[in-house]
Amino acid sequence: MMNSFLLLQEQEQQFFVKNCEKDVRDAVESRLKTVYLISDILEHFFPILSDTLTVMAGGNTINPEDAYLTVDEDETARRTPPTPGAPEGE
Amino acid sequence: MEDLAIISAYKERRDATCFRLLYDRYAAKIYGKALTMLKKEASAKDATQEIFTKIFLSLGKFQGQSKFSTWVYSVTYNYCIDLIRKEKRSRDIFADEIENPPDIEAEEVPDTTLMNIKVNELRQVLRTISETDRRLLLLKYKDGIKIKEIAKMYDKNESAIKMQLKRAKEKAKRKHEELFGSDKDE
């Protein structure tokens, strides 16, 4: 037979499952979604934003990439855009 | 499915199923432990919410060096202790006698009297003894925390905790006899 302390533990856990489990889960899920959304936005846009501000202030970008080429500098930009059904670049 | 496999899947995809698997496995246990520490059901519920959010946001820090359950419970107890300290109730966790324990070495023996009383009677006894004694008895006998761990948790030495536990058991037994007037289980 289970001792009284373990029975107490079981009753407390049953109480939680019956009365609080869903509320707590929903609250945690919602919070995590918010935090992840904010962190994803920061992760995606912060480096670009910081580079933009640095360049505007007269500095250089942290990681210069092809993505920063102008149309004149980018040879691939002059190619005819692909048409439906045609191989890329034709 | 092992905890570690679920955790690494969650880290990769932030998959809702992985979240739910871990939540179902640990939420009620965390609630029980928070209830031991915080006493009130509403506080334990809020704490469970905070602890779970904290655990999931810190999953990156979990390297798998210890069992996931051990890490989860240590986050739980640390959170509760911090909360108690913030509420300025930490000083009553252990009385002065703990700071200056008597020389007598207390035996760590399971107490069949307390173990065998009815749950409702136990609840009532726990409501009438001091917060310190209640928490200590529950940590040891309900949550199964070793004396060594309890001592570490409160930054006290093991013999002090043993002595406090022995006294808590005696007080609880006396209270049980007072309330229910029987020593039939002995």
Coordinates of C-alpha atoms in Angstrom, one line a residue:
Chain A
M1 CA 0.0 0.0 0.0
M2 CA 1.2 3.5 -0.9
N3 CA 2.2 5.6 2.1
S4 CA 0.3 8.7 3.0
F5 CA 2.9 11.1 1.6
L6 CA 2.9 9.4 -1.7
L7 CA -0.9 9.4 -1.7
L8 CA -0.9 13.1 -1.0
Q9 CA 1.5 13.6 -3.9
E10 CA -0.8 11.6 -6.2
Q11 CA -3.8 13.6 -5.1
E12 CA -2.0 16.9 -5.7
Q13 CA -1.0 15.8 -9.2
Q14 CA -4.5 14.7 -10.0
F15 CA -5.8 18.1 -8.8
F16 CA -3.4 19.8 -11.2
V17 CA -4.3 17.6 -14.1
K18 CA -8.0 18.2 -13.5
N19 CA -8.0 21.9 -12.7
C20 CA -4.9 23.7 -14.0
E21 CA -3.1 21.6 -16.6
K22 CA -4.8 23.1 -19.6
D23 CA -4.7 26.7 -18.4
V24 CA -1.0 26.5 -17.6
R25 CA -0.2 24.8 -20.9
D26 CA -2.0 27.4 -22.9
A27 CA -0.4 30.2 -21.0
V28 CA 3.1 28.8 -21.5
E29 CA 2.5 28.0 -25.2
S30 CA 1.2 31.5 -25.8
R31 CA 4.2 33.1 -24.0
L32 CA 6.7 31.0 -25.8
K33 CA 5.1 31.8 -29.2
T34 CA 5.4 35.6 -28.4
V35 CA 9.0 35.3 -27.3
Y36 CA 9.9 33.2 -30.3
L37 CA 8.2 35.6 -32.7
I38 CA 10.0 38.6 -31.2
S39 CA 13.4 36.8 -31.2
D40 CA 12.8 35.7 -34.9
I41 CA 12.0 39.2 -35.9
L42 CA 15.1 40.5 -34.1
E43 CA 17.2 37.7 -35.6
H44 CA 16.1 38.4 -39.1
F45 CA 16.0 42.2 -39.2
F46 CA 18.4 43.4 -36.6
P47 CA 21.6 42.7 -38.5
I48 CA 20.2 44.4 -41.6
L49 CA 18.9 47.3 -39.5
S50 CA 22.3 47.7 -37.8
D51 CA 24.1 47.6 -41.1
T52 CA 21.8 50.2 -42.6
L53 CA 22.3 52.5 -39.7
T54 CA 26.1 51.9 -39.8
V55 CA 26.2 52.7 -43.6
M56 CA 24.0 55.8 -43.1
A57 CA 26.4 57.0 -40.4
G58 CA 29.3 56.6 -42.9
G59 CA 30.7 53.2 -41.8
N60 CA 30.9 49.9 -43.6
T61 CA 28.6 46.9 -43.3
I62 CA 29.7 44.2 -40.9
N63 CA 29.4 41.4 -43.5
P64 CA 29.4 42.8 -47.1
E65 CA 27.4 40.4 -49.2
D66 CA 26.3 40.0 -52.8
A67 CA 22.9 41.0 -51.6
Y68 CA 24.2 44.6 -51.3
L69 CA 25.2 44.8 -55.0
T70 CA 23.5 47.5 -57.1
V71 CA 21.7 46.5 -60.4
D72 CA 24.7 47.9 -62.3
E73 CA 27.2 45.8 -60.3
D74 CA 25.2 42.6 -60.4
E75 CA 25.7 40.7 -63.7
T76 CA 22.9 38.3 -63.1
A77 CA 20.5 41.2 -62.8
R78 CA 20.9 42.0 -66.5
R79 CA 19.8 38.5 -67.7
T80 CA 16.4 38.0 -69.0
P81 CA 14.2 36.7 -66.3
P82 CA 13.1 33.1 -66.6
T83 CA 9.8 32.4 -68.3
P84 CA 7.4 29.7 -67.1
G85 CA 8.5 26.3 -68.3
A86 CA 11.9 27.5 -69.5
P87 CA 15.2 26.5 -67.8
E88 CA 16.4 29.2 -65.4
G89 CA 18.0 32.2 -67.1
E90 CA 16.6 31.6 -70.6
Chain B
M1 CA 10.7 8.3 -26.3
E2 CA 13.6 9.5 -24.3
D3 CA 13.7 13.1 -22.9
L4 CA 16.9 13.9 -24.7
A5 CA 15.5 12.9 -28.1
I6 CA 12.4 15.0 -27.5
I7 CA 14.5 18.0 -26.4
S8 CA 16.8 17.8 -29.5
A9 CA 13.7 17.5 -31.7
Y10 CA 12.2 20.5 -30.0
K11 CA 15.4 22.6 -30.3
E12 CA 15.4 21.9 -34.1
R13 CA 11.8 22.5 -34.9
R14 CA 10.1 24.0 -31.9
D15 CA 7.5 21.3 -32.5
A16 CA 4.3 21.6 -30.5
T17 CA 4.1 17.8 -30.1
C18 CA 7.5 17.8 -28.4
F19 CA 6.4 20.6 -26.1
R20 CA 3.3 18.7 -25.1
L21 CA 5.2 15.5 -24.5
L22 CA 7.6 17.2 -22.1
Y23 CA 4.8 19.2 -20.5
D24 CA 2.6 16.1 -19.9
R25 CA 5.6 14.3 -18.4
Y26 CA 6.7 17.1 -16.0
A27 CA 4.0 19.7 -15.4
A28 CA 2.1 17.8 -12.6
K29 CA 5.4 16.9 -10.9
I30 CA 6.6 20.5 -11.0
Y31 CA 3.3 21.6 -9.6
G32 CA 3.6 19.2 -6.7
K33 CA 7.1 20.3 -5.9
A34 CA 6.1 24.0 -6.1
L35 CA 3.2 23.3 -3.8
T36 CA 5.6 21.8 -1.3
M37 CA 7.6 25.0 -1.3
L38 CA 5.0 27.6 -1.7
K39 CA 2.0 26.0 0.1
K40 CA -0.7 27.9 -1.7
E41 CA -2.3 26.2 -4.8
A42 CA -2.6 29.5 -6.7
S43 CA 1.1 30.3 -6.1
A44 CA 2.1 26.8 -7.1
K45 CA 0.1 27.1 -10.3
D46 CA 1.7 30.5 -11.2
A47 CA 5.1 29.1 -10.4
T48 CA 4.5 26.0 -12.6
Q49 CA 3.7 28.4 -15.5
E50 CA 6.9 30.5 -14.8
I51 CA 9.1 27.5 -14.4
F52 CA 7.9 25.9 -17.6
T53 CA 8.4 29.0 -19.6
K54 CA 11.9 29.4 -18.1
I55 CA 12.7 25.7 -18.8
F56 CA 11.7 26.0 -22.5
L57 CA 13.5 29.3 -23.0
S58 CA 16.7 27.8 -21.4
L59 CA 16.6 24.5 -23.2
G60 CA 19.7 25.6 -25.2
K61 CA 21.6 25.7 -21.9
F62 CA 20.8 22.1 -21.1
Q63 CA 23.7 20.0 -22.3
G64 CA 22.5 16.6 -21.1
Q65 CA 25.3 16.2 -18.6
S66 CA 22.7 15.4 -15.9
K67 CA 19.3 13.8 -16.3
F68 CA 16.7 16.2 -17.7
S69 CA 14.4 15.5 -14.7
T70 CA 17.3 16.5 -12.3
W71 CA 17.8 19.7 -14.2
V72 CA 14.0 20.4 -14.2
Y73 CA 13.7 19.9 -10.5
S74 CA 16.7 22.0 -9.7
V75 CA 15.2 24.9 -11.8
T76 CA 11.9 24.3 -9.8
Y77 CA 13.5 24.4 -6.4
N78 CA 15.8 27.4 -7.2
Y79 CA 12.8 29.3 -8.6
C80 CA 10.7 28.6 -5.5
I81 CA 13.6 29.5 -3.1
D82 CA 14.2 32.8 -4.9
L83 CA 10.5 33.5 -4.7
I84 CA 10.3 32.8 -1.0
R85 CA 13.4 35.0 -0.4
K86 CA 11.9 37.8 -2.4
E87 CA 8.8 37.6 -0.3
K88 CA 11.1 37.9 2.7
R89 CA 10.0 34.7 4.2
S90 CA 13.3 33.0 3.7
R91 CA 14.6 33.6 7.2
D92 CA 11.9 31.5 8.7
I93 CA 12.7 28.5 6.5
F94 CA 15.0 27.3 9.3
A95 CA 15.0 28.4 12.8
D96 CA 18.0 29.4 14.9
E97 CA 18.5 25.9 16.1
I98 CA 19.5 25.0 12.6
E99 CA 22.2 27.6 12.6
N100 CA 23.5 26.1 15.9
P101 CA 22.5 22.4 15.8
P102 CA 22.8 20.3 18.9
D103 CA 25.6 17.7 19.1
I104 CA 23.3 14.7 19.1
E105 CA 23.4 12.8 15.8
A106 CA 19.8 12.3 14.6
E107 CA 19.0 9.0 12.9
E108 CA 17.4 9.2 9.5
V109 CA 14.7 6.6 9.9
P110 CA 11.4 6.3 8.0
D111 CA 8.5 7.0 10.3
T112 CA 5.8 4.4 9.9
T113 CA 3.3 6.3 12.0
L114 CA 3.3 9.3 9.7
M115 CA 3.5 7.2 6.6
N116 CA 0.4 5.2 7.6
I117 CA -2.0 7.9 8.7
K118 CA -4.9 8.7 6.4
V119 CA -4.2 11.3 3.7
N120 CA -6.9 13.7 5.0
E121 CA -5.5 13.4 8.5
L122 CA -2.0 14.1 7.1
R123 CA -3.3 17.2 5.3
Q124 CA -4.8 18.5 8.5
V125 CA -1.6 17.8 10.5
L126 CA 0.5 19.6 7.9
R127 CA -1.8 22.6 8.1
T128 CA -1.3 22.9 11.8
I129 CA 2.5 22.5 12.1
S130 CA 4.9 25.3 11.2
E131 CA 5.7 26.2 7.6
T132 CA 9.3 25.1 8.2
D133 CA 8.4 21.7 9.5
R134 CA 5.7 21.2 6.8
R135 CA 8.1 22.0 4.0
L136 CA 10.8 19.8 5.4
L137 CA 8.6 16.8 5.8
L138 CA 7.1 17.2 2.3
L139 CA 10.5 17.6 0.7
K140 CA 11.8 14.5 2.3
Y141 CA 8.8 12.1 2.3
K142 CA 6.5 13.4 -0.5
D143 CA 9.1 14.6 -3.0
G144 CA 11.8 12.1 -2.0
I145 CA 14.6 14.6 -1.8
K146 CA 17.7 13.3 -0.1
I147 CA 18.9 15.0 3.1
K148 CA 22.1 15.9 1.3
E149 CA 20.2 17.7 -1.4
I150 CA 17.9 19.5 1.0
A151 CA 21.0 20.6 2.9
K152 CA 22.5 21.9 -0.3
M153 CA 19.3 23.6 -1.2
Y154 CA 19.3 25.7 1.9
D155 CA 23.0 25.9 2.3
K156 CA 22.9 24.1 5.7
N157 CA 24.8 21.1 7.0
E158 CA 23.3 17.6 6.8
S159 CA 23.2 16.9 10.5
A160 CA 21.3 20.2 11.1
I161 CA 18.7 19.1 8.5
K162 CA 18.4 15.6 10.1
M163 CA 17.8 17.1 13.5
Q164 CA 15.2 19.5 12.2
L165 CA 13.5 16.7 10.3
K166 CA 13.5 14.5 13.4
R167 CA 11.8 17.3 15.4
A168 CA 9.4 18.0 12.6
K169 CA 8.3 14.3 12.7
E170 CA 7.9 14.4 16.4
K171 CA 5.8 17.5 16.3
A172 CA 3.7 16.1 13.5
K173 CA 3.1 12.9 15.4
R174 CA 2.1 14.8 18.5
K175 CA -0.2 17.0 16.5
H176 CA -1.8 13.9 15.0
E177 CA -2.4 12.5 18.4
E178 CA -3.9 15.7 19.6
L179 CA -6.2 16.0 16.6
F180 CA -7.2 12.4 16.2
G181 CA -6.4 11.1 19.6
S182 CA -4.9 7.8 18.6
D183 CA -1.7 5.9 18.4
K184 CA -3.3 2.9 16.8
D185 CA -0.8 2.8 13.9
E186 CA 2.2 2.4 16.1

